[in-house]
Coordinates of C-alpha atoms and ligand atoms in Angstrom, one line a residue:
X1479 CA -18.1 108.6 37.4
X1480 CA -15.6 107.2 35.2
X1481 CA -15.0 104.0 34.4
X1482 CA -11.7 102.3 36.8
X1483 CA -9.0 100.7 34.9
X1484 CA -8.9 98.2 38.0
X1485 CA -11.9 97.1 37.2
X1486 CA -11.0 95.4 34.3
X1487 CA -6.8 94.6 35.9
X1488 CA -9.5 92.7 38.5
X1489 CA -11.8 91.1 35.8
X1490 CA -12.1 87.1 35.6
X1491 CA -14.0 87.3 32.9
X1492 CA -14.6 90.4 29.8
X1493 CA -16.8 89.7 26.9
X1494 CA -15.9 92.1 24.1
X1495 CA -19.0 93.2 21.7
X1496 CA -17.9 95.2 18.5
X1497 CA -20.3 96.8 15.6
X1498 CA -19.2 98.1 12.3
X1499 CA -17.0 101.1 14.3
X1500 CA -14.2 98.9 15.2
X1501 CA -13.6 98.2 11.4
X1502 CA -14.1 102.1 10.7
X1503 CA -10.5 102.7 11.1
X1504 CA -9.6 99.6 8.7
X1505 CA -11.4 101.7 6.0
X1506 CA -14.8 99.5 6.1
X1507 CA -17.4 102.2 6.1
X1508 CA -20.0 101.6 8.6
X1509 CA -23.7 101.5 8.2
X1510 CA -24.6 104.7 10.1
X1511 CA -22.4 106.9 8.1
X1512 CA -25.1 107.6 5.2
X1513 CA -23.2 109.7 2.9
X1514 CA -20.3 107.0 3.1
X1515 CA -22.1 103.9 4.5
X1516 CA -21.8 100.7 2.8
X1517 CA -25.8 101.6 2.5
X1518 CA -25.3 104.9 0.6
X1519 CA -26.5 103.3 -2.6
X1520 CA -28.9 100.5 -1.5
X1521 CA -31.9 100.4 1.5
X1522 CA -31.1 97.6 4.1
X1523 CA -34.3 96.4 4.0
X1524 CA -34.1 96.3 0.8
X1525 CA -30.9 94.2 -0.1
X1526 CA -29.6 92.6 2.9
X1527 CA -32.4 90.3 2.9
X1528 CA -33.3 86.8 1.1
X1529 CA -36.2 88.3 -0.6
X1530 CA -33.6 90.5 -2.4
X1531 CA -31.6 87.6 -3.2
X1532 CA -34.6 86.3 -5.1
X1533 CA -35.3 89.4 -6.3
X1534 CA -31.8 90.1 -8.0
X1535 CA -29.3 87.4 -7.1
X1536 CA -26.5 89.0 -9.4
X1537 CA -26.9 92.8 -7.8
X1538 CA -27.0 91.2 -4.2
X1539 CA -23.4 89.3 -4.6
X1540 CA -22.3 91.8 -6.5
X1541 CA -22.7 94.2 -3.3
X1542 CA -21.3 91.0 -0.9
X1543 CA -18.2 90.6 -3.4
X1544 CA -17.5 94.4 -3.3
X1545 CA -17.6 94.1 0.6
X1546 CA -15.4 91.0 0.8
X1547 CA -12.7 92.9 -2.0
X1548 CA -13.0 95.2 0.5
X1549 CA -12.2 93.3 3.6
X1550 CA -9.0 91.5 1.8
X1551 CA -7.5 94.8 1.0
X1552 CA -8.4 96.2 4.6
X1553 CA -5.7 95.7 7.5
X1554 CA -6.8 95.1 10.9
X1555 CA -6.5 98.6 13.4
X1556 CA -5.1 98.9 16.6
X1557 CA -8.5 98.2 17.9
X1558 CA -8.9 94.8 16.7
X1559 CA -5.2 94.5 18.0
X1560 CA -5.3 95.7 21.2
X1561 CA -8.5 92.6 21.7
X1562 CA -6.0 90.6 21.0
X1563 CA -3.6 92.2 23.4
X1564 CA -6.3 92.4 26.2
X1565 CA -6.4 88.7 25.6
X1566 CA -3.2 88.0 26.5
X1567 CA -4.0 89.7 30.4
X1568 CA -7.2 88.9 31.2
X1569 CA -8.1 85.0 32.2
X1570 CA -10.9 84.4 29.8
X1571 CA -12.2 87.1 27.2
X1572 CA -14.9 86.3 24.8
X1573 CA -15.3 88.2 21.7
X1574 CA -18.5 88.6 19.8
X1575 CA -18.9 90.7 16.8
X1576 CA -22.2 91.5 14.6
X1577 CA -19.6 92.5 12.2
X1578 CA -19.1 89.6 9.1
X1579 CA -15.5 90.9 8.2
X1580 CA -12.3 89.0 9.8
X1581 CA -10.3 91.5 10.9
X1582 CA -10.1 90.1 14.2
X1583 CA -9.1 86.9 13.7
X1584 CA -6.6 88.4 11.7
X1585 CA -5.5 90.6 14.7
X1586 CA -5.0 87.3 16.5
X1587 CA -8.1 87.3 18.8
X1588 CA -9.4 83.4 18.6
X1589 CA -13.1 81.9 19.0
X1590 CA -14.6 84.7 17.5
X1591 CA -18.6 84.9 17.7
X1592 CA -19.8 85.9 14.6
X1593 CA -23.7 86.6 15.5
X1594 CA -24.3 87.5 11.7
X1595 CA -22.4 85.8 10.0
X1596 CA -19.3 86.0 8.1
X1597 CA -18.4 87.5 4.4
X1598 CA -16.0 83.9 3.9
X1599 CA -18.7 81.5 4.4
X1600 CA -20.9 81.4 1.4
X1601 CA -23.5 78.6 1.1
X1602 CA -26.0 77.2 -1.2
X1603 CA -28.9 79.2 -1.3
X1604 CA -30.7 75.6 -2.1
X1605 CA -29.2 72.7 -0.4
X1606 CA -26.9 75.1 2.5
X1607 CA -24.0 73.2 1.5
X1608 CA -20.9 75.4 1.7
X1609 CA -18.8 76.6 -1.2
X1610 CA -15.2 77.1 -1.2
X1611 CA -14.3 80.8 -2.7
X1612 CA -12.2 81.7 -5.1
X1613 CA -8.5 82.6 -3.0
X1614 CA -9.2 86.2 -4.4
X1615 CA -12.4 87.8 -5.4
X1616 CA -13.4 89.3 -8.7
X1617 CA -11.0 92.8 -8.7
X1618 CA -12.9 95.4 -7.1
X1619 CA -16.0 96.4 -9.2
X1620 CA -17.5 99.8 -8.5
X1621 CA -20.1 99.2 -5.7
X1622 CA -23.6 97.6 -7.0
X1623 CA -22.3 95.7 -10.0
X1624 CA -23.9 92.8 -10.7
X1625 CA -22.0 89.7 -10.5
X1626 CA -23.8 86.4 -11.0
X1627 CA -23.3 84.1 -8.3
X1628 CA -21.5 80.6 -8.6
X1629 CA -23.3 77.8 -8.7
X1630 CA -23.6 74.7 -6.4
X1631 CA -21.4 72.0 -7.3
X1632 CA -23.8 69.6 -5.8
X1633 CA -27.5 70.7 -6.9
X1634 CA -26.5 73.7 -9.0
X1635 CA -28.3 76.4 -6.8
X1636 CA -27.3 79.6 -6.7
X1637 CA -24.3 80.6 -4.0
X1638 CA -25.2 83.0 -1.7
X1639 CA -23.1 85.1 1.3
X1640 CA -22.6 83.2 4.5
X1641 CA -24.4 86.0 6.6
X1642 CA -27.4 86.6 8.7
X1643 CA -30.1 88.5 6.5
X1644 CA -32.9 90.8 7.9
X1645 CA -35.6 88.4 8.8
X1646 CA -33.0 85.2 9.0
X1647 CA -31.8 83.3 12.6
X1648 CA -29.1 84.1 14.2
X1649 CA -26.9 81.1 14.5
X1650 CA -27.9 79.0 17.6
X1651 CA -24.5 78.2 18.7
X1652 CA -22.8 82.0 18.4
X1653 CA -25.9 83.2 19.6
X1654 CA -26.0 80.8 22.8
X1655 CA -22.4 81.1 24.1
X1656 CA -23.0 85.5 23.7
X1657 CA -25.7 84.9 25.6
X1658 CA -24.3 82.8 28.5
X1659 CA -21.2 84.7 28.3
X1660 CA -23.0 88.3 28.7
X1661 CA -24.3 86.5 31.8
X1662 CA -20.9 85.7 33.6
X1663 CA -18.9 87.9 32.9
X1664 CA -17.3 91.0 35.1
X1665 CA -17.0 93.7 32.1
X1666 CA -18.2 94.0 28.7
X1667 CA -16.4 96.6 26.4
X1668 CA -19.1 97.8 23.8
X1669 CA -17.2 98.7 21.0
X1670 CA -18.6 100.7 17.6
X1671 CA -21.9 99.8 17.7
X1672 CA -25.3 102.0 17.3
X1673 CA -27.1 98.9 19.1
X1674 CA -29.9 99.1 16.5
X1675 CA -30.3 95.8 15.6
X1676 CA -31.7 93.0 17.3
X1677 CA -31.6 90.7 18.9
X1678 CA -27.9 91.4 19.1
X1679 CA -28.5 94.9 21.0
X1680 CA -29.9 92.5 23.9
X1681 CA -25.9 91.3 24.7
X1682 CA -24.8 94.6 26.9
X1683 CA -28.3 94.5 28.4
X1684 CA -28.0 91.0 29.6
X1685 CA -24.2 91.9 30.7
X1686 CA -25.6 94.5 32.8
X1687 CA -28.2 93.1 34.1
X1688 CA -26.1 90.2 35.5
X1689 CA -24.1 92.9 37.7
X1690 CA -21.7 93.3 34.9
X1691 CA -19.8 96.5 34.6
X1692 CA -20.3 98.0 30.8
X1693 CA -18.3 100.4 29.1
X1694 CA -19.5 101.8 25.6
X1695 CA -16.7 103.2 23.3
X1696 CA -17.9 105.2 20.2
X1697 CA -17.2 108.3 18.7
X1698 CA -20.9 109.5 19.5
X1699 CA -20.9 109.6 23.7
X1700 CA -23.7 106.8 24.8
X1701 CA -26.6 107.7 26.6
X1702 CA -25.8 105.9 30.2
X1703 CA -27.8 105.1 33.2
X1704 CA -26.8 103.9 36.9
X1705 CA -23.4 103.1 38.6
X1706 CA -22.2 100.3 36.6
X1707 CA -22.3 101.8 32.7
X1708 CA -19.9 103.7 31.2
X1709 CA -19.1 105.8 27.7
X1710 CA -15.8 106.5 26.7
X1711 CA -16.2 108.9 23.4
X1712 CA -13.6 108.0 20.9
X1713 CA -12.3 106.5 18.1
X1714 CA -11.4 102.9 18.4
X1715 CA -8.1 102.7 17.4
X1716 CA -7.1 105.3 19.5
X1717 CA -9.4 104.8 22.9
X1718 CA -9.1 100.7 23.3
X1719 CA -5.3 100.3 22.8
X1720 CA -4.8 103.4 25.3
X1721 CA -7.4 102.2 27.6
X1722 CA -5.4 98.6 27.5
X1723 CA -2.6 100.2 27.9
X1724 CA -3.1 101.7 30.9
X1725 CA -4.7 99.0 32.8
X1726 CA -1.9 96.5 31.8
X1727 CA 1.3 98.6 31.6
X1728 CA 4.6 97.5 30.2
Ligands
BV8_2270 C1 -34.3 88.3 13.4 C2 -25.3 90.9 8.2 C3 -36.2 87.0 13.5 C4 -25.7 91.3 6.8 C5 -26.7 92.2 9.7 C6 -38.5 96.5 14.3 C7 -38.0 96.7 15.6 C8 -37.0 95.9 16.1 C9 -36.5 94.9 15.4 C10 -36.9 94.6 14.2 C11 -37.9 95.4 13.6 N1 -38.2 94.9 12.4 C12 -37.4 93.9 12.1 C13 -36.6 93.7 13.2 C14 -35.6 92.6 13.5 C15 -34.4 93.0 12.7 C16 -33.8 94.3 13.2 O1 -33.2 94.4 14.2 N2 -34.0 95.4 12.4 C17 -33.5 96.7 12.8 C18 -33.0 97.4 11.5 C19 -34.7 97.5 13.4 N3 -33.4 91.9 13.1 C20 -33.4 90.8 12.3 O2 -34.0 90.6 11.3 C21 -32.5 89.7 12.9 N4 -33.2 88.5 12.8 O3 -34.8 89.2 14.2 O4 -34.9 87.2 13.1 C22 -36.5 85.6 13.5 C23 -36.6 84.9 14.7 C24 -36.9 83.6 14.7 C25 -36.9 82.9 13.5 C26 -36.8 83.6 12.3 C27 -36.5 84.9 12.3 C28 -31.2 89.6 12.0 C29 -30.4 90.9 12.0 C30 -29.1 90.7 11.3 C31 -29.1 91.5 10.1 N5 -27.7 91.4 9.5 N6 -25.5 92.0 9.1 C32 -24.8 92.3 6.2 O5 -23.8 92.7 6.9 O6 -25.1 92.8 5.1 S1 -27.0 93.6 10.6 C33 -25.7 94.7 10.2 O7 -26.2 96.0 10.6 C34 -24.5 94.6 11.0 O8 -24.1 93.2 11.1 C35 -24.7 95.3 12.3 O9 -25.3 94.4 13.2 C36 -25.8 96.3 11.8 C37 -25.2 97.7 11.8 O10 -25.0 98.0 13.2 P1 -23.6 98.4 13.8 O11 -22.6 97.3 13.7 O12 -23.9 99.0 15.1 O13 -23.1 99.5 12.8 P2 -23.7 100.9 12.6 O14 -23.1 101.3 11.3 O15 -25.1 100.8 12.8 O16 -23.0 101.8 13.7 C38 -21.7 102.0 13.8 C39 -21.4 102.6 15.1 O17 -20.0 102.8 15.3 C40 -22.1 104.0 15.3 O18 -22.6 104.1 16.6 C41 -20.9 105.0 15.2 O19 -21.1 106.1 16.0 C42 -19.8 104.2 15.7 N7 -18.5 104.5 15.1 C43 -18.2 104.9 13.8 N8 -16.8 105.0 13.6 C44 -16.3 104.7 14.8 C45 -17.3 104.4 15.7 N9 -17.0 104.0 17.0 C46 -15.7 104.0 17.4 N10 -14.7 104.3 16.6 C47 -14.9 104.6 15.3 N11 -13.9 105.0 14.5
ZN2271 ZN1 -26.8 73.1 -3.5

């Protein structure tokens, strides 16, 4: 059974959840793809994590400034548009991303949930208190340079990258409103995600176990089960703006 473009022309409510696929297209290489992945060169475990940042503060910002040189010279894709297009149709549309890049706000879309984090929002690895970046990072050093991280103008600690490490919280608030938003709403577009990591893997669950209709769109077709889930296989950019398109024409 296919998913119904009515069904979201009829929805009240859509919750959009995106993973490192939806910036694929933007030329952010996602985790998964191991010979390109952001990964290729480091373990996960092994540097998004604050033990690492202990460990080798300089090599661990290092990798967080090559991402973020990264981001500012990406553009957002006509997947992170057509969000912002499907928020211009539907009554309410909530947006929550485990991706720490802002190339949707930059396609418009507003309110965005980051559940881990964000690449802009570096902090005081001692005292939390935030530090204001540069406006452009170092140029872009080959990936895994060390870069020694700023200091805290406050208690001189060590700056580290505003995002949620392996181990770390997910911020209440971001974390609260996916939750209760997975639980009211009609349809939640999965979007780029291998739904590895937890507990952020738990928001299409929740969706459909509230009666939700869910539709997954990767380029790897998704495993579904029952009446109410859905896989669309595809890139992105070219499945959400057509699947948009059709179900708001003109
Ligand atoms: C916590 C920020 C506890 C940092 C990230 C064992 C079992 C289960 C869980 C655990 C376990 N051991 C530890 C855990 C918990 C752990 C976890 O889930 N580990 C995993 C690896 C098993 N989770 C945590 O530690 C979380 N915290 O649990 O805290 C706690 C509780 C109370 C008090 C204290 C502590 C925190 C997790 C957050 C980690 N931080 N990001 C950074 O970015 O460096 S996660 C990071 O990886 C991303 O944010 C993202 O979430 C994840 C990668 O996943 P995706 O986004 O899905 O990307 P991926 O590359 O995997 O997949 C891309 C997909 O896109 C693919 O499916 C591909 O087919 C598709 N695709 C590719 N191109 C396209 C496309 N689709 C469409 N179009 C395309 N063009
Ligand atoms: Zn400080």
């Amino acid at each position: 059974m296919e998913f119904q473009a009515e069904q979201l022309r009829n929805a009240r409510h859509v919750v959009v959840f995106s993973g490192a696929g939806i910036s694929a297209e933007s030329g952010i290489p996602t985790f998964r793809d191991a010979l390109t992945g952001l990964w290729e060169n480091f373990d996960p475990a092994a540097l998004a994590t604050a033990q690492a940042f202990r460990n080798d503060p300089a090599l661990v910002w290092g990798w967080y400034e090559w991402r973020r040189a990264k981001v500012l010279g990406a553009q957002p894709n006509l997947a992170h548009l057509a969000i912002a297009e499907l928020a211009r149709h539907v009554p309410r549309v909530t947006v929550v991303t485990q991706n720490v890049d802002d190339l949707l706000e930059r396609a418009g879309c507003h309110d965005v949930l980051h559940l881990h984090g964000s690449l802009d929002l570096p902090r005081c690895f001692a005292c939390a208190r935030p530090y204001a970046l540069g406006a452009e990072p170092l140029d872009e050093p080959q990936g895994g340079r060390r870069i020694e991280p700023p200091r805290c103008r406050r208690c001189n600690g060590k700056v580290r990258p505003g995002v949620v490490w392996f181990g770390e919280s997910l911020p209440d608030d971001a974390w609260r409103k996916a939750v209760s938003a997975a639980k009211d709403c009609d349809v939640l577009l999965s979007i780029g995600t291998s739904g590895l990591v937890q507990p952020a893997a738990e928001i299409p669950r929740i969706a459909l176990q509230h009666g939700a209709q869910v539709l997954h769109i990767n380029v790897q077709p998704e495993p579904v089960a029952g009446d109410r889930e859905f896989s669309l296989a595809g890139k992105a950019a070219e499945v959400l703006p057509r699947l948009v398109e059709e179900t708001f024409p003109g």
